[in-house]
Coordinates of C-alpha atoms in Angstrom, one line a residue:
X1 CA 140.0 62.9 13.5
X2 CA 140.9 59.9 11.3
X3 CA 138.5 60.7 8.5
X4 CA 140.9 64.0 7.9
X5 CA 143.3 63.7 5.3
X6 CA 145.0 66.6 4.1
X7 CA 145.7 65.4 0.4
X8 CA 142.4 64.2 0.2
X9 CA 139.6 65.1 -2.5
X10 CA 136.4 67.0 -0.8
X11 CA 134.6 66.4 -3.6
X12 CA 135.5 62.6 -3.9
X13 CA 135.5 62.3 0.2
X14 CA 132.4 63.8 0.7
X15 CA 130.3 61.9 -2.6
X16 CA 131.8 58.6 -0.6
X17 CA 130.6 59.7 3.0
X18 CA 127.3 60.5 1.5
X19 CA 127.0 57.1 -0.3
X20 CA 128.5 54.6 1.9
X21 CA 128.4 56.1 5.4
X22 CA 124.9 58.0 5.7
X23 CA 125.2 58.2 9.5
X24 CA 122.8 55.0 10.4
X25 CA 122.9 55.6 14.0
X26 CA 121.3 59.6 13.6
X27 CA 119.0 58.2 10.8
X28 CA 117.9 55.4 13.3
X29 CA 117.6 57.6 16.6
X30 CA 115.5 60.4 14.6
X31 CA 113.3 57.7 13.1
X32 CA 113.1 56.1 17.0
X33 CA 112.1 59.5 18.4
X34 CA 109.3 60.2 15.9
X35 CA 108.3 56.9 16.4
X36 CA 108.0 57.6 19.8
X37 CA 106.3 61.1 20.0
X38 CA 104.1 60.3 17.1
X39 CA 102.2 57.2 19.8
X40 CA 101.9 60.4 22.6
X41 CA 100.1 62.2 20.5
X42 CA 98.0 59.4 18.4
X43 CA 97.2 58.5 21.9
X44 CA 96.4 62.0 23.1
X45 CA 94.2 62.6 19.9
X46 CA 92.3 59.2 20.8
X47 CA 91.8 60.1 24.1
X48 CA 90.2 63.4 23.5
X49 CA 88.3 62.1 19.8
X50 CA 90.0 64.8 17.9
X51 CA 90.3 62.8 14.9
X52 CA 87.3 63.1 12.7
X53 CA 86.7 61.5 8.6
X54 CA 85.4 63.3 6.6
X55 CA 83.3 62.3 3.7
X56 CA 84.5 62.8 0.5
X57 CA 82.2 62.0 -2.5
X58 CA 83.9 63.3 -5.8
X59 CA 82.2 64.5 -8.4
X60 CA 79.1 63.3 -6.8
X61 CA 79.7 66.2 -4.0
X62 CA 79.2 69.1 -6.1
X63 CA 75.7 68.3 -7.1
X64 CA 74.8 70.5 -4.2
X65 CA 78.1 72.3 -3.5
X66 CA 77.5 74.0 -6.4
X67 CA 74.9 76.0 -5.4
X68 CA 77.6 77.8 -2.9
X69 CA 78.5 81.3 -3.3
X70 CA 82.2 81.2 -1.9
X71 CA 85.3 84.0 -1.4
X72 CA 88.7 83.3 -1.6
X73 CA 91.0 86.3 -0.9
X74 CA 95.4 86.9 -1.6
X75 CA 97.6 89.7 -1.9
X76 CA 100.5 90.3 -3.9
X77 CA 103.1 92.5 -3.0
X78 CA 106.2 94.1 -5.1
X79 CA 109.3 96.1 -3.0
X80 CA 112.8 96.7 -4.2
X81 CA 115.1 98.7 -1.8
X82 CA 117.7 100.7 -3.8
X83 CA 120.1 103.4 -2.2
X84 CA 117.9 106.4 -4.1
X85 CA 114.4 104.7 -3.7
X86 CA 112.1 102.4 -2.2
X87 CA 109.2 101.9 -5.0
X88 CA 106.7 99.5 -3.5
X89 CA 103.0 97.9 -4.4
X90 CA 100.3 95.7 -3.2
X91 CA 97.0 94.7 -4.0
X92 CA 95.0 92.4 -2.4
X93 CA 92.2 90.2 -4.8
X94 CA 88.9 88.4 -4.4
X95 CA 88.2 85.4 -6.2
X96 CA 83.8 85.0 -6.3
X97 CA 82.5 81.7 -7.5
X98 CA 79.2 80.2 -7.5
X99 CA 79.4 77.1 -10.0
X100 CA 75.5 76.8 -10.8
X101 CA 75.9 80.6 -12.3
X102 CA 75.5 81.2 -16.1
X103 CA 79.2 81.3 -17.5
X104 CA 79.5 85.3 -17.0
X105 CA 78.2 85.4 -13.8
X106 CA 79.8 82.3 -12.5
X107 CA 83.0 83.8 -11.4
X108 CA 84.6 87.3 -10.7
X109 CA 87.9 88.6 -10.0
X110 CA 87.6 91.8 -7.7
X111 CA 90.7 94.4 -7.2
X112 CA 89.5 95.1 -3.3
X113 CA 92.2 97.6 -2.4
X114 CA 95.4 98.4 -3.9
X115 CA 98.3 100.9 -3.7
X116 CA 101.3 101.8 -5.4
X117 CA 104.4 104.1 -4.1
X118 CA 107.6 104.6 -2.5
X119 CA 108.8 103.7 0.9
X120 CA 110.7 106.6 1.1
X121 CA 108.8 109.3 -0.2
X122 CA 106.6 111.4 2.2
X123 CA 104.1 112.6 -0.2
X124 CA 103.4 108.9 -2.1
X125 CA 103.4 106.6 1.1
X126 CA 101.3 104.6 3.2
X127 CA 103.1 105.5 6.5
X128 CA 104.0 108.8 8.1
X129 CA 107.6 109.5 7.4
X130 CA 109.7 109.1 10.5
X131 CA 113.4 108.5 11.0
X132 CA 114.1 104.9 11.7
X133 CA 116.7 105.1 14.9
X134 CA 117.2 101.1 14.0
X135 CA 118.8 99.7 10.8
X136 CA 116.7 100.8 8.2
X137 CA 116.1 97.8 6.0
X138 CA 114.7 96.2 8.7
X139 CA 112.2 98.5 9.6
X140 CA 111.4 98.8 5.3
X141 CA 110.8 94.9 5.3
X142 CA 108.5 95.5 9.1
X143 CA 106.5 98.5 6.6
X144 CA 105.8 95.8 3.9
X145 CA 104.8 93.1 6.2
X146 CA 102.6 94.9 8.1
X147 CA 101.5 96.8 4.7
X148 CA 100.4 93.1 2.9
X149 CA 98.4 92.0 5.9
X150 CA 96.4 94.8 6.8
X151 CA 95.8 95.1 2.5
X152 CA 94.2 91.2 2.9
X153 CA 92.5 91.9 5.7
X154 CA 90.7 95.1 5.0
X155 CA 89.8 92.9 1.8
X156 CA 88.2 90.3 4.2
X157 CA 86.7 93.5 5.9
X158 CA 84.9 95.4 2.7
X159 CA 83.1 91.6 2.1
X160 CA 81.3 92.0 5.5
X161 CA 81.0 95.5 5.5
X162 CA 79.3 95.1 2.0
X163 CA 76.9 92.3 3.5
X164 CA 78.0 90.0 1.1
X165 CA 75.9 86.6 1.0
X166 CA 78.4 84.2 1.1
X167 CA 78.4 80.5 2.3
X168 CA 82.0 80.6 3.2
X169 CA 85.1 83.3 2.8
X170 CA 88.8 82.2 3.0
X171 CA 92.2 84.1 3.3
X172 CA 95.1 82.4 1.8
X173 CA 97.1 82.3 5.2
X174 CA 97.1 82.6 8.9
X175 CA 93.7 84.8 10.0
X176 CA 95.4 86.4 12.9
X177 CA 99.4 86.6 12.8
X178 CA 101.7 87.6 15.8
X179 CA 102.1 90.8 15.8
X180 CA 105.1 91.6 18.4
X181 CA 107.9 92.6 15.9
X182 CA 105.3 95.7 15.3
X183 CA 105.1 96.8 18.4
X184 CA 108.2 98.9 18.7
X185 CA 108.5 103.1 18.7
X186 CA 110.4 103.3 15.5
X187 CA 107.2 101.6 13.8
X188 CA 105.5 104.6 11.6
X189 CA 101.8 105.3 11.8
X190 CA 99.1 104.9 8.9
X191 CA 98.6 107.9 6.8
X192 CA 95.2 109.2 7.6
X193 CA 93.6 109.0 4.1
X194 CA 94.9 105.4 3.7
X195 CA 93.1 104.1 7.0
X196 CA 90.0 106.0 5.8
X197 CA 90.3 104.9 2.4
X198 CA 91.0 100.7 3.0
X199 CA 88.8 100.6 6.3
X200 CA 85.4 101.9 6.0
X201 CA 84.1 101.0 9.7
X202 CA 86.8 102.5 10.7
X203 CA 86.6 106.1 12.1
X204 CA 89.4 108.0 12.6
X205 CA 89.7 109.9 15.9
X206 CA 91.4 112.9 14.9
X207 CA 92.8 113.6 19.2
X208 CA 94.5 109.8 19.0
X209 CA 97.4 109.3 16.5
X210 CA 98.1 105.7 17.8
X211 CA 94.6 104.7 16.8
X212 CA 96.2 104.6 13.2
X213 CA 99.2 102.3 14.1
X214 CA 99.4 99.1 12.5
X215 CA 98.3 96.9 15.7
X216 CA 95.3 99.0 16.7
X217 CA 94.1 98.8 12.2
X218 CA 94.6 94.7 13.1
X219 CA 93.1 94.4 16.0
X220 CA 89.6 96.3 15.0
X221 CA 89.7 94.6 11.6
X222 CA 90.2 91.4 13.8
X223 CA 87.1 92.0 15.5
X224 CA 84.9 93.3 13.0
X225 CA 85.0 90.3 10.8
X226 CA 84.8 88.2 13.9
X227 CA 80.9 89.3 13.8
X228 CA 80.5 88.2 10.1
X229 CA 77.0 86.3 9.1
X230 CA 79.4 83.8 7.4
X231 CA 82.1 81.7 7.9
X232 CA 85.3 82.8 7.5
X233 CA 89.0 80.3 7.3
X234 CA 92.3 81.4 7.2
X235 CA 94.6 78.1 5.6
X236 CA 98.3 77.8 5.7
X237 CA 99.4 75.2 3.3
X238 CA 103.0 74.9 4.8
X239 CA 103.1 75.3 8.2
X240 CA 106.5 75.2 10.6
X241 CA 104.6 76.1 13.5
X242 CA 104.1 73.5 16.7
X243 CA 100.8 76.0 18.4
X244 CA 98.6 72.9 18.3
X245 CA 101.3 70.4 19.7
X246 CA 102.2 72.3 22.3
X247 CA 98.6 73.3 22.9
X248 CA 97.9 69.8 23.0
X249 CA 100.4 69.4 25.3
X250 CA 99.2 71.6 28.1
X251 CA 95.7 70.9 27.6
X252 CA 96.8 67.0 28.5
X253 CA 99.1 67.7 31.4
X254 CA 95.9 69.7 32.4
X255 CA 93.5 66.8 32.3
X256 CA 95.8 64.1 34.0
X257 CA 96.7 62.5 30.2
X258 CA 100.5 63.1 30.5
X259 CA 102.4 63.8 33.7
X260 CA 104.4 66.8 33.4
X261 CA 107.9 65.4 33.7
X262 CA 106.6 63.7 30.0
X263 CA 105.2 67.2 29.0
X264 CA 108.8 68.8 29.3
X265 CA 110.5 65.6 27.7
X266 CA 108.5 65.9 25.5
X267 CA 108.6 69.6 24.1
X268 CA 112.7 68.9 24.6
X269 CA 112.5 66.3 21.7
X270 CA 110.3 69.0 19.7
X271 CA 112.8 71.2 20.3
X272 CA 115.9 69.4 19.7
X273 CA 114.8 67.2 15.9
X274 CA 112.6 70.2 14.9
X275 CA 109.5 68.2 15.1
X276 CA 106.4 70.9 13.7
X277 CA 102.6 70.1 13.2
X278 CA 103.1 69.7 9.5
X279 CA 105.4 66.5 9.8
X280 CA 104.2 65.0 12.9
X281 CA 100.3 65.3 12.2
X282 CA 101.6 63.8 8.5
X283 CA 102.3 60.5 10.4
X284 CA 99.0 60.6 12.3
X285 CA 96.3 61.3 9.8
X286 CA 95.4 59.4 6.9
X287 CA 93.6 60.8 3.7
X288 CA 90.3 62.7 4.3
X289 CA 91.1 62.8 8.3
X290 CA 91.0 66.1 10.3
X291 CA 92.1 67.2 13.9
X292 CA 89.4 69.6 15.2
X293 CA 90.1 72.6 16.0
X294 CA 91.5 73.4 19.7
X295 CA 91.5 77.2 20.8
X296 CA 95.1 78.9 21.2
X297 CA 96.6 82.2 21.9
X298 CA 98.7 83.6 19.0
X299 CA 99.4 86.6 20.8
X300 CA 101.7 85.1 22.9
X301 CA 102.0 87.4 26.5
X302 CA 105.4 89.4 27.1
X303 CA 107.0 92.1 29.5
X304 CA 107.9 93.6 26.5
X305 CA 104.2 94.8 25.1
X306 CA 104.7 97.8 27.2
X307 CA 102.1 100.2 26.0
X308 CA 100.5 97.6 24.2
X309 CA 99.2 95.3 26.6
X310 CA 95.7 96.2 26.8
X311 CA 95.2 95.6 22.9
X312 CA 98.0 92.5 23.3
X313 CA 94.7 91.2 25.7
X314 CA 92.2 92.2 23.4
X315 CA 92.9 90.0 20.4
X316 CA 91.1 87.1 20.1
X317 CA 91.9 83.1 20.6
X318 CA 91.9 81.6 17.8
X319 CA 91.0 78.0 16.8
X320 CA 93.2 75.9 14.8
X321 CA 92.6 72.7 13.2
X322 CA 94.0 70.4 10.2
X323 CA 93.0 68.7 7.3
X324 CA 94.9 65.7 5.2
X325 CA 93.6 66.4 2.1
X326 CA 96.2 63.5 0.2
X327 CA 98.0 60.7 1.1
X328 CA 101.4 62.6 0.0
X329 CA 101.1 66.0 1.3
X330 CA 101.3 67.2 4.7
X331 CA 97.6 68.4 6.3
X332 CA 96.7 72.2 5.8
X333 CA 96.1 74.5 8.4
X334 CA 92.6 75.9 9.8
X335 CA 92.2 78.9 11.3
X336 CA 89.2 80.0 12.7
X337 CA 87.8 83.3 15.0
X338 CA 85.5 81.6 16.1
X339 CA 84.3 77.8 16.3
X340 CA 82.7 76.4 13.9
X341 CA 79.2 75.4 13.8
X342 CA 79.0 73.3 11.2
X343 CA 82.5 71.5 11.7
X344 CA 82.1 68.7 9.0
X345 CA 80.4 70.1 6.6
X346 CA 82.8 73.7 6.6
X347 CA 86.0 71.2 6.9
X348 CA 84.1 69.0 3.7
X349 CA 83.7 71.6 1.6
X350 CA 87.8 72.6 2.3
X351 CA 88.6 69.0 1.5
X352 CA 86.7 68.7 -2.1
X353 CA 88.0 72.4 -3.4
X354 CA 91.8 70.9 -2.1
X355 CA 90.8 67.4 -4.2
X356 CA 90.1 69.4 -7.6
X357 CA 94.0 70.0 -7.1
X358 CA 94.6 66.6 -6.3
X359 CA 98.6 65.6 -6.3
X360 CA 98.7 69.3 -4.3
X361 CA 95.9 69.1 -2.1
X362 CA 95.0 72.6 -1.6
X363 CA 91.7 74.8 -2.3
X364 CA 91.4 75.2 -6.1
X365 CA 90.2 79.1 -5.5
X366 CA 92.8 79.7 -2.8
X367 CA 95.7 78.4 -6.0
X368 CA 93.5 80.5 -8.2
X369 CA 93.6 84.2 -6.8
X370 CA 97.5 83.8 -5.5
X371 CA 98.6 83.5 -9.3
X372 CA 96.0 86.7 -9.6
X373 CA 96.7 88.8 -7.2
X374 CA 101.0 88.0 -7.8
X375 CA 102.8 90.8 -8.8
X376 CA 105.0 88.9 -11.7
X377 CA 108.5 89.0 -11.2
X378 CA 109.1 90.6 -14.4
X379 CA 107.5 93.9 -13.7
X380 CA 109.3 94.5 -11.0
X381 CA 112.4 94.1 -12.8
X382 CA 111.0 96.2 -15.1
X383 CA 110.2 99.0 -12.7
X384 CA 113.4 98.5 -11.3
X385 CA 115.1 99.2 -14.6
X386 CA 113.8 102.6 -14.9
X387 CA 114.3 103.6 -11.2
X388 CA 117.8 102.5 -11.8
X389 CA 117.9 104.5 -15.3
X390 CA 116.3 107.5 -13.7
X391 CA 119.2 107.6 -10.9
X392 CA 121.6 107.6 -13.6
X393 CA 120.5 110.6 -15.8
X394 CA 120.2 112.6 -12.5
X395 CA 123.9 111.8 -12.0
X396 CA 125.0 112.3 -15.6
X397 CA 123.5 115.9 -15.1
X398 CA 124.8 116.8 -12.0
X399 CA 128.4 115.8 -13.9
X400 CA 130.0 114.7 -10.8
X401 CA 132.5 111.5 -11.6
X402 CA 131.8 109.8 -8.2
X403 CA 127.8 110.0 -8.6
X404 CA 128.3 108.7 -11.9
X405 CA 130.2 105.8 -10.6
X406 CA 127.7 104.6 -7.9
X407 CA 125.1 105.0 -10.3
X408 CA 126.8 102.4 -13.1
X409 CA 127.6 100.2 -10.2
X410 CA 123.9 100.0 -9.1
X411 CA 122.4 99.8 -13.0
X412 CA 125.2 97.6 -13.6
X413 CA 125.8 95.3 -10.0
X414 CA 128.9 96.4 -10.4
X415 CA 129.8 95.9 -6.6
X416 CA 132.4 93.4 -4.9
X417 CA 130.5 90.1 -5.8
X418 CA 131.9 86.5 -6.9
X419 CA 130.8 87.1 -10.7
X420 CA 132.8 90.6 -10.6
X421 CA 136.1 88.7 -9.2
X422 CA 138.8 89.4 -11.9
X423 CA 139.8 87.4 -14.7
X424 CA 143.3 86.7 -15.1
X425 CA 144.2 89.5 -17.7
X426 CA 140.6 90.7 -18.0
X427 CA 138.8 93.8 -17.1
X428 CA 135.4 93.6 -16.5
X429 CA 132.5 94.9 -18.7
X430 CA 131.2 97.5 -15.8
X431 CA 134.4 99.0 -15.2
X432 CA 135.1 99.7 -19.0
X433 CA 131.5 101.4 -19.1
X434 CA 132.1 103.7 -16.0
X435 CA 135.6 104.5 -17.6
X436 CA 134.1 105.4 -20.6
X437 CA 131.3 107.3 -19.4
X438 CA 134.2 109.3 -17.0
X439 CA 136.1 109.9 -20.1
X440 CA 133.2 111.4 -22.3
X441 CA 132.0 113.7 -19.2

């Protein structure tokens, strides 16, 4: 309580805390207890030889590399939810490159599958229309969640349907993502045409509905590409997830590594300083190191499934692994459906695509295809623009004041908002249009 004093400066207080009195003793614990959970799992990693170099050669790599037909596959999505409208789009892209190609056949963009509508509108949406009994932005930001991963996967999809010859094929992202916040009743269903048109293994059965709900599209997309005749990675470049420490974890307290009272000291401290794969595996592996990859559930088992445990079961495990591909990043993530065959030389080639980026350490055609398949900022305030203007000449026709009103407060954010607070002796610039608009109608 002595370090509160009423006629104090914040500012000046808080600039002096920060300078002279950075709290040592936290700084010096949190360092202690990474120290100390970083030798458990060195020590577990040694024990089980999941620490593997890989060689990197430079320049000198792509000699043969080159010869390699590779995929690399994003989506970009655009979604603004105003009071009239919900416009939405999303596209997903496939970067092909083969660098011993002549120049014009050396690389292609491909637009796999798109789509462009409105959230709210039954007869340009993606999803059967159904009233959300839950708050409704929620279950809008559920729609587009669900809408951008089925979009990348269906792009991974048409590659093996289409019997590409690849030597390797890689989503920008997890390959299989939780899917329990989708497994609610309010959750809408697939329009038929959309299912038909984005899957084309996929038959519809006509006596089933549910077939066309989001988790039963994932889970047969799932295993479809799970047969492909090449490899195919997901990579997260930021991860916050702990699946293979605590994986790692319970596969050690299983073998007799690490007693159990450890094992739940242990995932306490993770807990508790927010210790994640990213920064702990950061510590453990040096440049051009990999963990290989363990097998791990992301569909994590729950009463609350319901009517979706027996696809829940279905989904496959899933094996995750990570590369350092720099000395000042943190290691990527691998994800895998199944394991890989050729473990060095698929986690090799990963490594020299991240090193043509190499203060980033990511794969060059991963970087490439997320700036291509982005929908730029600009366009959607663009689109947004003429939504807005749209609202506004409905109102101005219907000639009702109030309408009129909400409509210049949307074009013009004319809402309670710090920027809107009043000046001493001022009226704002939004509240002189509506008057004069109100005046003139």
């Amino acid at each position: 309580m002595s370090s509160i004093n009423n006629n104090s400066s914040l500012f000046k207080e808080f600039i002096q805390n920060a300078v002279t009195s950075p709290s040592p003793k936290v700084q010096k614990n949190f360092m202690e207890v990474m120290s100390s959970v970083t030798q458990i799992f060195k020590k577990i990693c040694d024990d089980e030889k999941l620490i593997i170099d890989l060689n990197y050669h430079g320049k000198n790599y792509w000699k043969k590399a080159k010869e390699f037909k590779s995929c690399f596959v994003d989506g970009g999505v655009y979604s603004n939810f105003l009071s009239s409208t919900a416009p939405f789009a999303i596209r997903a892209k496939s970067f092909i490159i083969k660098p011993d190609e002549l120049a014009k056949d050396r690389e292609k963009f491909e637009d796999t599958v798109g789509f462009f509508g409105d959230l709210y509108d039954p007869n340009n949406n993606i999803y059967d229309l159904s009233e959300d009994p839950y708050e409704d932005n929620q279950l809008l930001t559920k729609k587009k969640d669900a809408a951008r991963i089925t979009f990348e996967m269906a792009a991974v999809v048409r590659h093996v349907y289409n019997k590409q010859n690849f030597k390797y094929c890689f989503l920008h992202g997890p390959l299989q993502t939780p899917i329990m916040p989708f497994s609610g009743p309010e959750f809408p269903l697939f329009k038929k045409n959309v299912v038909k048109n984005i899957i084309p293994f996929f038959k519809v059965n006509e006596e089933n509905d549910q077939e066309r709900h989001f988790i039963n599209i994932y889970l047969n997309s799932i295993k479809f590409i799970q047969k492909a005749k090449f490899p195919i990675y997901g990579i997260v470049e930021r991860t916050g997830s702990t699946i293979y420490l605590r994986n790692l974890l319970i596969k050690a307290v299983k073998k007799g590594i690490l007693a159990e009272h450890d094992y739940d000291k242990t995932v306490s401290l993770i807990k508790r300083y927010k210790i994640n794969d990213g920064n702990l595996f950061e510590l453990i592996l040096k440049d051009c190191q990999a963990l290989k990859p363990i097998e791990v559930e992301k569909q994590i088992p729950s009463k609350a499934w319901g009517d979706w445990q027996n696809q829940m079961d279905s989904f496959p495990k899933v094996f995750v692994g990570y590369i350092k591909t720099n000395k000042n990043q943190s290691p990527i993530r691998i994800e895998s459906l199944n394991h890989p065959k050729k473990l060095n030389e698929d986690y090799e080639y990963i490594l020299a695509c991240s090193k043509l980026l190499p203060s980033y350490g990511f794969p060059v055609g991963l970087d490439i295809v997320d700036k291509a398949a982005r929908i730029p900022s600009w366009l959607g305030r663009t689109a947004k623009g003429y939504y807005l203007k749209y609202y506004l000449k409905i109102a101005l026709d219907g000639n009702d004041k109030n309408t009129i009103t909400a409509a210049l407060k949307s074009i013009s954010h004319g809402g309670r908002s710090w920027q809107n607070r009043p000046k001493a002796g001022k009226v704002s610039k939004w509240v002189k249009k509506i008057l004069s608009i109100i005046k003139i109608n």
